[in-house]
mmCIF file of C-alpha atoms and ligand atoms in Angstrom:
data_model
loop_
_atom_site.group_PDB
_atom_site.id
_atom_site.type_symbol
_atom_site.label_atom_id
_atom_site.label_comp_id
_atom_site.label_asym_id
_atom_site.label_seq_id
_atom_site.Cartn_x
_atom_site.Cartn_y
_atom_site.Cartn_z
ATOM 1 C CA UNK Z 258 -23.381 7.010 2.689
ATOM 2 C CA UNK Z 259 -26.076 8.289 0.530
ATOM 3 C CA UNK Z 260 -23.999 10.537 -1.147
ATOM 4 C CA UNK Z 261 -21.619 7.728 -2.102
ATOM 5 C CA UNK Z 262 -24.748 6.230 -3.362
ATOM 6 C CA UNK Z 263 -25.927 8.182 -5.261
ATOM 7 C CA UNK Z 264 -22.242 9.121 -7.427
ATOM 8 C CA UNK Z 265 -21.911 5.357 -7.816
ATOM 9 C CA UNK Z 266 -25.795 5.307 -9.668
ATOM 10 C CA UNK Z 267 -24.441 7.940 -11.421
ATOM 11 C CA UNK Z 268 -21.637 6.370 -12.485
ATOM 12 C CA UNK Z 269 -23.268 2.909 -12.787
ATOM 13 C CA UNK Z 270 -25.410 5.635 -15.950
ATOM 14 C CA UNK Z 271 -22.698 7.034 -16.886
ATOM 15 C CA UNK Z 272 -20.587 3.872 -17.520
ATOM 16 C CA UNK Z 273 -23.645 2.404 -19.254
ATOM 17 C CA UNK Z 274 -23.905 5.027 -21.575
ATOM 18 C CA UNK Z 275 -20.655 5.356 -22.285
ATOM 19 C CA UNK Z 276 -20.860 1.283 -23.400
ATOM 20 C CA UNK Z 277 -23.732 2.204 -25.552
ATOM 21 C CA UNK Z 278 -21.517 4.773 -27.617
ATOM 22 C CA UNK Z 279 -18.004 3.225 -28.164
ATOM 23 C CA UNK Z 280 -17.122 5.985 -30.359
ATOM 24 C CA UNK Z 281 -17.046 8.582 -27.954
ATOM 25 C CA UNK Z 282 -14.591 9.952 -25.213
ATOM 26 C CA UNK Z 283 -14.440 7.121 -22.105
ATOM 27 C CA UNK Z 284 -14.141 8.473 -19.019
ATOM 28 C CA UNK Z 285 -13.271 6.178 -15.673
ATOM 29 C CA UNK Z 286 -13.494 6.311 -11.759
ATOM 30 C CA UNK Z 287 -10.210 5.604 -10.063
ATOM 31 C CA UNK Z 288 -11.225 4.772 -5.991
ATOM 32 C CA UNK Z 289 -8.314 5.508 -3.614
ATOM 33 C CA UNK Z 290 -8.601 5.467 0.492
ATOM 34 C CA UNK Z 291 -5.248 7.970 0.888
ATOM 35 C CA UNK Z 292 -5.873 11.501 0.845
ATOM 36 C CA UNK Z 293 -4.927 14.337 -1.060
ATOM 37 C CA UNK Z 294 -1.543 14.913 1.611
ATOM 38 C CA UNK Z 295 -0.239 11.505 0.658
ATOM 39 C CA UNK Z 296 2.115 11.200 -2.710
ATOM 40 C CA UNK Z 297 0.475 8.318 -3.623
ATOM 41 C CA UNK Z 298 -2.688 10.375 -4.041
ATOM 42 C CA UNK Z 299 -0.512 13.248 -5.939
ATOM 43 C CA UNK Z 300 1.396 9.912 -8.006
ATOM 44 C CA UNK Z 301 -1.825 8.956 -8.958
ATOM 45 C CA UNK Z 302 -2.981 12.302 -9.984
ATOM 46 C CA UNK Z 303 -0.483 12.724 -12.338
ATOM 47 C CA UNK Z 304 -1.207 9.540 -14.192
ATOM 48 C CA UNK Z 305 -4.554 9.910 -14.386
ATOM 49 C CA UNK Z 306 -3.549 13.024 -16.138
ATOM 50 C CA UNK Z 307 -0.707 12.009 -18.143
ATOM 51 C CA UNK Z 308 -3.310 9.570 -19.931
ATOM 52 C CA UNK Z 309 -5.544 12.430 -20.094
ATOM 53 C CA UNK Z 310 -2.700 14.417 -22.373
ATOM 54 C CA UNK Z 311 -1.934 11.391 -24.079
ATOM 55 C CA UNK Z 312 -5.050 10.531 -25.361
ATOM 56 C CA UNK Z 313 -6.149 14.368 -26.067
ATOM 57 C CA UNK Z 314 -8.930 13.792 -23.721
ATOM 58 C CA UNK Z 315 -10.017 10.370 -25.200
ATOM 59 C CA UNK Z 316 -9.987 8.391 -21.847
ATOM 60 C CA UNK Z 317 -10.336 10.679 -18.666
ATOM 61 C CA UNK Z 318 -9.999 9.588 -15.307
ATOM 62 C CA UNK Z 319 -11.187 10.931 -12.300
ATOM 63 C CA UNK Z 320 -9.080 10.025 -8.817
ATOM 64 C CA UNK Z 321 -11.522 9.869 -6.228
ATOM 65 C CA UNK Z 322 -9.178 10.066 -3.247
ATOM 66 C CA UNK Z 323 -9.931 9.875 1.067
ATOM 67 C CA UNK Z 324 -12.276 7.253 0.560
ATOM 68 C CA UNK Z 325 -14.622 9.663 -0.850
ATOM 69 C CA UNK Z 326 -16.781 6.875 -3.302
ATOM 70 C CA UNK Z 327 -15.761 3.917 -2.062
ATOM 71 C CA UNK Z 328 -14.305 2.889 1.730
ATOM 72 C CA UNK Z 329 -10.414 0.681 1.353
ATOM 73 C CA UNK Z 330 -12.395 -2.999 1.468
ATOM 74 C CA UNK Z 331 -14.652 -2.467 -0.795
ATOM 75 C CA UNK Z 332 -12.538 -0.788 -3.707
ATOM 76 C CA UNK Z 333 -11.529 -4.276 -4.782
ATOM 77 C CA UNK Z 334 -14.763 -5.511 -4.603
ATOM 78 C CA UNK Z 335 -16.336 -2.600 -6.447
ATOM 79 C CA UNK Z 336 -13.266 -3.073 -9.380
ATOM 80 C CA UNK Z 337 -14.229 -6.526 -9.751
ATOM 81 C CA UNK Z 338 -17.373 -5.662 -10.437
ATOM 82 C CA UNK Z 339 -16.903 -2.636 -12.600
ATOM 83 C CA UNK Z 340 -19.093 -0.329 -10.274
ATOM 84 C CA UNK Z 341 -15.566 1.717 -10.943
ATOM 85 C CA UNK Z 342 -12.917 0.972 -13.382
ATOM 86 C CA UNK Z 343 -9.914 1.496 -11.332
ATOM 87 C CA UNK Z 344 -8.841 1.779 -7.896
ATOM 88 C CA UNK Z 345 -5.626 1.503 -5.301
ATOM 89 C CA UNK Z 346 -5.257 -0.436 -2.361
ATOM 90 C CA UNK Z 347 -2.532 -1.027 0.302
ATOM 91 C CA UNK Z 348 -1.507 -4.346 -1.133
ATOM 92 C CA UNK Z 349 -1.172 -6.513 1.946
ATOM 93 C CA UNK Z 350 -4.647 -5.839 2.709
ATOM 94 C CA UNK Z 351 -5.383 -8.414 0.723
ATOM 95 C CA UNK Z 352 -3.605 -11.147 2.825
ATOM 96 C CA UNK Z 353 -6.425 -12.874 3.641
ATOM 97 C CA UNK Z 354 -6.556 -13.773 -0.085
ATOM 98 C CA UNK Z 355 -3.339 -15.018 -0.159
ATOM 99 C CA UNK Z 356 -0.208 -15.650 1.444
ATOM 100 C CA UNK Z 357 1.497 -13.966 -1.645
ATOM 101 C CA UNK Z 358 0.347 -10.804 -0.370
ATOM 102 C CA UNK Z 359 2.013 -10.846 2.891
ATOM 103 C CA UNK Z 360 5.159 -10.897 1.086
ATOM 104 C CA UNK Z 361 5.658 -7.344 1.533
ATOM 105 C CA UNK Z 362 5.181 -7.145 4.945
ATOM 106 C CA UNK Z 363 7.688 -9.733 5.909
ATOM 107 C CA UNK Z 364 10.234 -8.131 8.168
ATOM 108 C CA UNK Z 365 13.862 -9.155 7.307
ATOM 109 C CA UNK Z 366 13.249 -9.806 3.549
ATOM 110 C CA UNK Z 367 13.685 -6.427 1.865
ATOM 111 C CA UNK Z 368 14.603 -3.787 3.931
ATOM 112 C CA UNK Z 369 15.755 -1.132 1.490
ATOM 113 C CA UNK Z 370 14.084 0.567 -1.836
ATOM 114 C CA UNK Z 371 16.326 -1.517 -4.081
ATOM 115 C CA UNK Z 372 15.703 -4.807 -2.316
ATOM 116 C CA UNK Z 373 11.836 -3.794 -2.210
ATOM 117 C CA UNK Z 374 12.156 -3.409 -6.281
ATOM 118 C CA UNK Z 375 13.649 -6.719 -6.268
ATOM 119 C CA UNK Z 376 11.184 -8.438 -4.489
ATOM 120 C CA UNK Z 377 7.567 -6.607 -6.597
ATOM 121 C CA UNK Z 378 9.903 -7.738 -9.610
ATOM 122 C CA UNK Z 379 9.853 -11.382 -8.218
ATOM 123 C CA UNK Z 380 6.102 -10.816 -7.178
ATOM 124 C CA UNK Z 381 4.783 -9.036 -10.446
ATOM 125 C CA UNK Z 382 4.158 -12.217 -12.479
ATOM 126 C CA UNK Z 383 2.262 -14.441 -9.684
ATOM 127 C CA UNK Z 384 0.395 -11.436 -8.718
ATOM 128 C CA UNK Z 385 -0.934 -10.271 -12.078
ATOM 129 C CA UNK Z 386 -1.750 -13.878 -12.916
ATOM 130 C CA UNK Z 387 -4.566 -13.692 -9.288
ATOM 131 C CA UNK Z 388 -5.517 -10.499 -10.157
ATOM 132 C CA UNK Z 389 -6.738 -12.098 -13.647
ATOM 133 C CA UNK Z 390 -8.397 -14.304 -12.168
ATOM 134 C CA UNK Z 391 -10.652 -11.750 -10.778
ATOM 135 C CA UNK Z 392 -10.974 -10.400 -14.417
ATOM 136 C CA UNK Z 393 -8.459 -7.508 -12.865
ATOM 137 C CA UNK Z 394 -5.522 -6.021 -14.290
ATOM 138 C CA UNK Z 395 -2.759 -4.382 -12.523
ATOM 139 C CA UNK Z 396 -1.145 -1.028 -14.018
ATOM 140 C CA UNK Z 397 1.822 -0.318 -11.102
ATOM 141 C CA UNK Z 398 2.725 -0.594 -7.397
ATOM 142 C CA UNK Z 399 4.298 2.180 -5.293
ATOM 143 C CA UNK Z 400 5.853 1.460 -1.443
ATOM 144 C CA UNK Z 401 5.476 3.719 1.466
ATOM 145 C CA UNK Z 402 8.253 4.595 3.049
ATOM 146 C CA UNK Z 403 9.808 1.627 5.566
ATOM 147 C CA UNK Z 404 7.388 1.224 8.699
ATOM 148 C CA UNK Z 405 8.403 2.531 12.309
ATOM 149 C CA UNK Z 406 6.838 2.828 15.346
ATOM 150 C CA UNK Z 407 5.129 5.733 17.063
ATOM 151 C CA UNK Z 408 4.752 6.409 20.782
ATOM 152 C CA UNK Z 409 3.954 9.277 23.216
ATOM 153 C CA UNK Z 410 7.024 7.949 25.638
ATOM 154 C CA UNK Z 411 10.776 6.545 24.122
ATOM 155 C CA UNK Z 412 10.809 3.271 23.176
ATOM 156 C CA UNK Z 413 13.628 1.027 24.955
ATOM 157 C CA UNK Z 414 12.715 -2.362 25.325
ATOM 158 C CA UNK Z 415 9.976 -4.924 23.581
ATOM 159 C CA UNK Z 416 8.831 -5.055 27.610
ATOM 160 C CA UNK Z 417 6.661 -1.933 26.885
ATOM 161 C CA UNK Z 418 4.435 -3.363 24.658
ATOM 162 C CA UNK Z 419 2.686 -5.362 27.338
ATOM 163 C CA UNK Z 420 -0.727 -4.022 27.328
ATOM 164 C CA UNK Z 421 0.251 -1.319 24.617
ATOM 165 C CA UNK Z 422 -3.018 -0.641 22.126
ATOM 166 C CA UNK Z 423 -0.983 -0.575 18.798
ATOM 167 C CA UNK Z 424 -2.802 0.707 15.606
ATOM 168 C CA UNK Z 425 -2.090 -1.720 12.758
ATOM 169 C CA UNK Z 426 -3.110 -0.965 8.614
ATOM 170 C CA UNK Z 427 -2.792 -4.640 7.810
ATOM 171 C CA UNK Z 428 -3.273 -8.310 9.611
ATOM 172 C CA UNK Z 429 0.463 -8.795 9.517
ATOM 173 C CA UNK Z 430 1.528 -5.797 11.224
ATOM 174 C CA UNK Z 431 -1.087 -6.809 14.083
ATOM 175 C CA UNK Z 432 0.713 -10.238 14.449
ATOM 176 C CA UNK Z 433 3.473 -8.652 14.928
ATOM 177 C CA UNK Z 434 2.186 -6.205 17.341
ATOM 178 C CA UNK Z 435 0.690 -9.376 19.174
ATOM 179 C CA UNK Z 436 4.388 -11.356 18.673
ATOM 180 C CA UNK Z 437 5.706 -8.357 20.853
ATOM 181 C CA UNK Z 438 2.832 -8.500 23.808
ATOM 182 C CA UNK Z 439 1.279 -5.369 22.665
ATOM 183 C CA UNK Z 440 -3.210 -5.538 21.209
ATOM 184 C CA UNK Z 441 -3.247 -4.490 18.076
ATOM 185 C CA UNK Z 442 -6.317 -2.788 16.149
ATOM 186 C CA UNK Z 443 -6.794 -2.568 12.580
ATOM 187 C CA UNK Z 444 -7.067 1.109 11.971
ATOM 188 C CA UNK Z 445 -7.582 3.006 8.325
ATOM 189 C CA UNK Z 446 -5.051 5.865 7.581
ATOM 190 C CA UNK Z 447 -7.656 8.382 7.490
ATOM 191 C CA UNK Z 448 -9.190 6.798 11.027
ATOM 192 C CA UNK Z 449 -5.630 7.627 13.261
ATOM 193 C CA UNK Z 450 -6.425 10.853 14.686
ATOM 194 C CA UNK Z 451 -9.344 9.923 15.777
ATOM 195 C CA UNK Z 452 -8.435 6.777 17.231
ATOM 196 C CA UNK Z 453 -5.852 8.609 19.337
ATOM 197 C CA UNK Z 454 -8.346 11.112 20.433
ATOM 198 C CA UNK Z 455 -10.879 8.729 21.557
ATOM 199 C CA UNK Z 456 -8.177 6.694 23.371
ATOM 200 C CA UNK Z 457 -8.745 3.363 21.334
ATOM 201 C CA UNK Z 458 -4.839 3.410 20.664
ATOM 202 C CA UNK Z 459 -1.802 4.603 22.310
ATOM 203 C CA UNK Z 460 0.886 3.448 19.728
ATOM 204 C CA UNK Z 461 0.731 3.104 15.561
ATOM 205 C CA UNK Z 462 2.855 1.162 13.406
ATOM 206 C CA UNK Z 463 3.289 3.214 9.759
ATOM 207 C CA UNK Z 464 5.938 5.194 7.703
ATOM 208 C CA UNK Z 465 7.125 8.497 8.166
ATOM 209 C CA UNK Z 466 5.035 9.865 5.665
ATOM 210 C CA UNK Z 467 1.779 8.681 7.146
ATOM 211 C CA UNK Z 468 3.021 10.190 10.424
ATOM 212 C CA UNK Z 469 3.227 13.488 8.408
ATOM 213 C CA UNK Z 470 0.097 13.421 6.707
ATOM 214 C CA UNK Z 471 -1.931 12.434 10.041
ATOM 215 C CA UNK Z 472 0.233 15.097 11.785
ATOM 216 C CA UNK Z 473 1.238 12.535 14.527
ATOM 217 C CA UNK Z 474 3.119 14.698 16.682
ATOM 218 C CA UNK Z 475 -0.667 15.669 17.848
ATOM 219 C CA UNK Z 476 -0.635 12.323 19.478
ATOM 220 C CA UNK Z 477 2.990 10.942 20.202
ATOM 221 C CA UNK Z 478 6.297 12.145 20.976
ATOM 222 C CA UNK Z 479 8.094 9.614 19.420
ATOM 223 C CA UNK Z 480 9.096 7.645 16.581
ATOM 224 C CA UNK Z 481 11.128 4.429 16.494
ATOM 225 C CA UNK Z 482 13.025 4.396 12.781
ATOM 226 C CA UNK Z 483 12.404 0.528 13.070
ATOM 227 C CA UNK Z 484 13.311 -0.652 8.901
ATOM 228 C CA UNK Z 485 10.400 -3.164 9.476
ATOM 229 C CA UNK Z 486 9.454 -3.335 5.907
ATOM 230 C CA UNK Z 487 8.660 -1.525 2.779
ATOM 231 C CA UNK Z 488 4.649 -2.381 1.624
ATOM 232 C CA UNK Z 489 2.898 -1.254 -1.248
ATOM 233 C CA UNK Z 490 -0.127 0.558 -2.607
ATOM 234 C CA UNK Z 491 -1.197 -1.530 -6.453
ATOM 235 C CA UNK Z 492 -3.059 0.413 -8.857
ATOM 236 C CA UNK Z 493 -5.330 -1.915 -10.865
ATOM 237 C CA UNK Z 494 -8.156 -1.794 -13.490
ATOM 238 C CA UNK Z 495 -11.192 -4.075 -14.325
ATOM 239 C CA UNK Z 496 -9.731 -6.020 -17.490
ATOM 240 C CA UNK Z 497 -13.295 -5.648 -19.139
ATOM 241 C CA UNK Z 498 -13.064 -1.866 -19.437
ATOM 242 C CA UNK Z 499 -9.143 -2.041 -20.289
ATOM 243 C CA UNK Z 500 -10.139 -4.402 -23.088
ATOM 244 C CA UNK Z 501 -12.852 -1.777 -24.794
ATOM 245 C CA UNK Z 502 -10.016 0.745 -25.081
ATOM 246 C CA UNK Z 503 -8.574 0.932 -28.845
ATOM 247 C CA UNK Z 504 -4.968 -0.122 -28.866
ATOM 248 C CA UNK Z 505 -3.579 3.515 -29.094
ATOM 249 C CA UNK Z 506 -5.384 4.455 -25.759
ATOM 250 C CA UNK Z 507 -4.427 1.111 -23.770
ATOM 251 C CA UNK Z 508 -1.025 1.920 -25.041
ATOM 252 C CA UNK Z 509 -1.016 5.275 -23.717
ATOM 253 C CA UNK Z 510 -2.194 3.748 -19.965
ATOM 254 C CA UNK Z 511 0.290 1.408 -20.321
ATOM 255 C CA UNK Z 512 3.005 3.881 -20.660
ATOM 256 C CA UNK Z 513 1.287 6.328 -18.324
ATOM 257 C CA UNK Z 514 1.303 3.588 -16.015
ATOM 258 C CA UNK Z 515 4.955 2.718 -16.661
ATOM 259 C CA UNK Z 516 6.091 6.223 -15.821
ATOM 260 C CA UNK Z 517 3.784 6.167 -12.797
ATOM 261 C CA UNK Z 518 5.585 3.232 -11.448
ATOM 262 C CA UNK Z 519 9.203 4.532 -11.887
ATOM 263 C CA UNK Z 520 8.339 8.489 -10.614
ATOM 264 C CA UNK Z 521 5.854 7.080 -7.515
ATOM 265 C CA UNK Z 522 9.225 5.328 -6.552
ATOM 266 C CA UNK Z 523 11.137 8.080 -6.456
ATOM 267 C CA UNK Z 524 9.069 10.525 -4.811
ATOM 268 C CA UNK Z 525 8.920 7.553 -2.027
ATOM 269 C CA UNK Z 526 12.371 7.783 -1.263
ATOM 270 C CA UNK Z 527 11.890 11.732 -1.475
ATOM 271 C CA UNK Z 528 9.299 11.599 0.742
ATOM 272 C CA UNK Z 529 11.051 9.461 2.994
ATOM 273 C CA UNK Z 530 13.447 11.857 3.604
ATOM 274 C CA UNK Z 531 11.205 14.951 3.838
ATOM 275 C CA UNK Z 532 8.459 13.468 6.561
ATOM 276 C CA UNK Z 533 11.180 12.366 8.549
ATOM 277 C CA UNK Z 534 12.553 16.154 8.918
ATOM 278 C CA UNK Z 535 9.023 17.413 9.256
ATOM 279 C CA UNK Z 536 8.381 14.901 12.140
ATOM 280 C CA UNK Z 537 11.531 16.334 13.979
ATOM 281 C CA UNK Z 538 10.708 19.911 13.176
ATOM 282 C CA UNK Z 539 7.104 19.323 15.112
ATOM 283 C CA UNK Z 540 8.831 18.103 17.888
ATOM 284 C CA UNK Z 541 8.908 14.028 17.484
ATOM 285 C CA UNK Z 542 12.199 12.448 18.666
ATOM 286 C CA UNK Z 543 13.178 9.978 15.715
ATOM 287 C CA UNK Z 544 15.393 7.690 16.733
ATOM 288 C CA UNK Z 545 16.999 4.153 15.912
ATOM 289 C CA UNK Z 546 16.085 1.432 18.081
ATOM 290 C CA UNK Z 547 18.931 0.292 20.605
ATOM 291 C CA UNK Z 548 20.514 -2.996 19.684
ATOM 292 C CA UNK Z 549 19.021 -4.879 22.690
ATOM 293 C CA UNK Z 550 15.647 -3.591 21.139
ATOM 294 C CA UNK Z 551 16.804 -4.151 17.582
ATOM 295 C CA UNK Z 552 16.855 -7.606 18.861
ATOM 296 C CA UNK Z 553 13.786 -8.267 20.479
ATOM 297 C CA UNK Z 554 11.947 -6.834 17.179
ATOM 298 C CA UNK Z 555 14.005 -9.507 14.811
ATOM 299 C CA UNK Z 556 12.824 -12.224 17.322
ATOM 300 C CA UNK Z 557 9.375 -10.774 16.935
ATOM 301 C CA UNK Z 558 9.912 -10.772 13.075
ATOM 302 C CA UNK Z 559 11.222 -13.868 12.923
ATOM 303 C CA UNK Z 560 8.370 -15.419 14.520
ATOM 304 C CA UNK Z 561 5.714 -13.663 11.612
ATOM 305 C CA UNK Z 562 8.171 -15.325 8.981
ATOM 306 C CA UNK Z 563 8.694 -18.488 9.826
ATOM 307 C CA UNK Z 564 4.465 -18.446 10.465
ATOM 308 C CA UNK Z 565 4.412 -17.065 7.358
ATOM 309 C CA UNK Z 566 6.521 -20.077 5.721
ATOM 310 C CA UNK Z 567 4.208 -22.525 7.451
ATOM 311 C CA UNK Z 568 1.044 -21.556 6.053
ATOM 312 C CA UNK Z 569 2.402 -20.046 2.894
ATOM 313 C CA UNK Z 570 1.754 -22.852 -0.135
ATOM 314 C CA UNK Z 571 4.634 -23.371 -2.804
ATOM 315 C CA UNK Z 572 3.736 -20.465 -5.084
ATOM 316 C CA UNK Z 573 4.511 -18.682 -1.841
ATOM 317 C CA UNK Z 574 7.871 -19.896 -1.106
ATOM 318 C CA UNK Z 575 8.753 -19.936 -4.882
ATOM 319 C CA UNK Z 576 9.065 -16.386 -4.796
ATOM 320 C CA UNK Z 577 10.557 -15.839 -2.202
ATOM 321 C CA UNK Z 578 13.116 -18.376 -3.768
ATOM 322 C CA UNK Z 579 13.024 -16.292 -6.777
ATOM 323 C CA UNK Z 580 13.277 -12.886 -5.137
ATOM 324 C CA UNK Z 581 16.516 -14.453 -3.256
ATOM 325 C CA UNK Z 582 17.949 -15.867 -6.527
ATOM 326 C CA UNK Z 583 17.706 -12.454 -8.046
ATOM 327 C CA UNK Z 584 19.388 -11.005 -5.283
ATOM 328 C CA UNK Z 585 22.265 -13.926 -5.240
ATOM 329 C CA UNK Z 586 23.117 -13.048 -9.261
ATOM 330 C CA UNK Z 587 22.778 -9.134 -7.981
ATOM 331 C CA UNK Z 588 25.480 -9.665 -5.309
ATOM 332 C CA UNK Z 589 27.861 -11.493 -7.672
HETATM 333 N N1 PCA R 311 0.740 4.175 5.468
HETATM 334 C C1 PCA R 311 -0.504 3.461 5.327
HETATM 335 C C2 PCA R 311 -0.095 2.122 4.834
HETATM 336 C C3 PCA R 311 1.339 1.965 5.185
HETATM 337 C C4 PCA R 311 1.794 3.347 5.455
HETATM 338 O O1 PCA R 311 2.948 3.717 5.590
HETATM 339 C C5 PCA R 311 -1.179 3.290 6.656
HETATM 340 O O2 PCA R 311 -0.506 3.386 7.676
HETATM 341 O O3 PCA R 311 -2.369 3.002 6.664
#
C-alpha cells in the first residue's frame, strides 16, 4: 500500500512537471491488473513501445502490470482522474455502469472470434461516446480466449453445481454461476491460487489462457471447453492528457493503438490454441460438455439474457439490433 503511494505522489510530481514544460519529452503511466504471463500484458507492452519508436522517445509509457500501482477497480477511477494517464480493464467489470457492458458476456450472442469482432464493431461507437463522458478515451479492446469451466472432478450434469463455490471475474459470470445452483465469488485473476488454497472456491469460470497463467492444474483436474463467451480487456486514456499531445504524437498512438488492436487479436486466437495444449500437457482433461449438459448451460444462459433484455434500456438493445443486422448482411 505505501509503496503504491508513494509511486503515485511521484507520479502525481512528475505529471505536474511535465505540464509545466510542454516542450519536453511526456512520459505516461499505463495501470493494468494482468500480469506479465498474460498476452494482454505482452500486447500492451509492445504498444507502449511501438509509440515509444514512433515518437523517437517523445511520449514514453510505462505498463505497470499485476496490479502493481493501482488494484482492477480503481484503475478507472484513477484514469478519470489523471492520477495515471492510461490503464486496462476487463471490460464487463464495468457492468454496474451500464448494461452496455454486459454485452460481452452474454452467452449465445457471439461465440466465435469473428462474431466477437462483429459485436466490439457494433459496441465501439456507444462505448466511446460513455467513456467521453468521463473525459476518457478509448485506444483498443482485446478478448480472452472463450470462457470454460474448471473443476477438480468431470463435469456431467448442471446437478453438480448445487453447493459448488464457483470463482467468477465479473457480476455476469456470477449470475450465471447462481442460474446453475452453484455460489459464486468475485475473484481477481491474480487472487485464484490463493483462493483455491484457502478453500474459498472449488470451481472457476475463465479462458484457457488464464488457466495457464494461474497454472490451474495445481487446483483442478478438469476443464469444461464450454464457448460461453468471448469478453474483453479496453485500453483507454484520460482525454485531457491525449489532448496536450501535438498532432504527430496522438497520431502515432493512434496508429500504435490501431496495430495493437489487430495483433492483440491474433495472438488471442494463438493463445487460445497454445493454453489449451499446455493445460492437457499438465494433466487437465479438456473436454466438450455432453449435449444433455450443453443444454442445461443454454437454459442457464438463456435465463442471464433475457434478464439482461429486461433491465437493459434501448441503447442496449439497439446494439444488439445492430450487431445482429451486421451479421444478417454478413450471412447474405
Ligand atoms: N481471464 C480474466 C478475465 C477473463 C479471462 O479469461 C479472469 O479470469 O479474471
Amino acid at each position: 500500500m505505501r509503496t503504491s503511494a508513494i509511486s503515485l505522489l511521484t507520479i502525481a510530481m512528475a505529471s505536474s512537471l511535465t505540464v509545466a514544460t510542454p516542450a519536453l519529452a511526456d512520459q505516461w503511466n499505463l495501470a493494468s491488473p494482468y500480469g506479465d504471463a498474460s498476452f494482454h500484458t505482452q500486447n500492451t507492452k509492445q504498444f507502449a513501445k511501438d509509440v515509444g519508436e514512433a515518437t523517437d522517445g517523445e511520449l514514453t509509457i510505462t505498463v505497470h502490470s499485476g496490479g502493481s500501482l493501482i488494484s482492477h477497480a480503481e484503475i478507472k477511477p484513477s484514469v478519470r482522474r489523471g492520477t495515471v494517464q492510461a490503464g486496462e480493464i476487463f471490460l464487463s467489470t464495468l457492468s454496474n455502469e451500464s448494461p452496455i457492458y454486459e454485452v460481452d458476456t452474454l452467452p449465445g450472442l457471439a461465440g466465435s472470434y469473428a462474431d466477437a469482432y462483429d459485436l466490439w464493431q457494433a459496441s465501439k461507437p456507444i462505448i466511446t461516446d460513455l467513456f467521453a463522458k468521463e473525459g476518457l478515451m478509448p485506444l483498443y479492446a482485446v478478448p480472452w480466449p472463450a470462457q470454460g469451466i474448471y473443476t477438480d472432478f468431470e463435469l456431467t450434469d448442471a446437478s453438480q453445481f448445487e453447493g459448488l463455490r464457483v470463482r467468477a471475474p465479473n457480476i455476469n459470470t456470477q449470475r450465471f454461476v447462481e442460474n446453475l445452483g452453484g455460489i459464486p465469488t468475485q475473484t481477481e485473476e491474480a487472487d485464484i491460487p490463493t483462493a483455491f488454497s484457502t478453500g474459498r472456491v472449488d470451481a472457476m469460470i475463465t479462458s484457457v489462457s488464464t488457466g495457464k497463467s494461474m497454472s490451474a492444474w495445481d487446483y483442478v483436474s478438469n476443464y469444461s471447453d464450454a464457448n460461453l463467451w468471448l469478453p474483453k480487456n479496453i485500453v483507454f486514456v484520460n482525454k485531457r492528457a491525449f489532448d496536450r499531445l501535438d498532432d504527430a504524437t496522438q497520431k502515432a498512438v493512434l496508429d500504435a493503438a490501431a496495430k495493437a488492436e489487430q495483433r492483440g487479436w491474433q495472438m488471442s486466437k494463438q493463445d487460445s490454441a497454445e493454453s489449451a495444449k499446455a493445460l492437457e500437457s499438465h494433466g487437465i482433461t479438456v473436454s466438450e460438455p455432453s449435449d444433455a449438459l450443453q443444454q442445461q448451460l443454454k437454459a442457464a444462459g438463456q435465463k442471464l439474457f433475457e434478464d439482461w433484455q429486461a433491465r437493459a434500456g434501448d441503447q442496449a438493445q439497439q446494439l444488439v439490433d445492430r450487431y445482429r443486422e451486421r451479421q444478417a448482411q454478413q450471412s447474405q
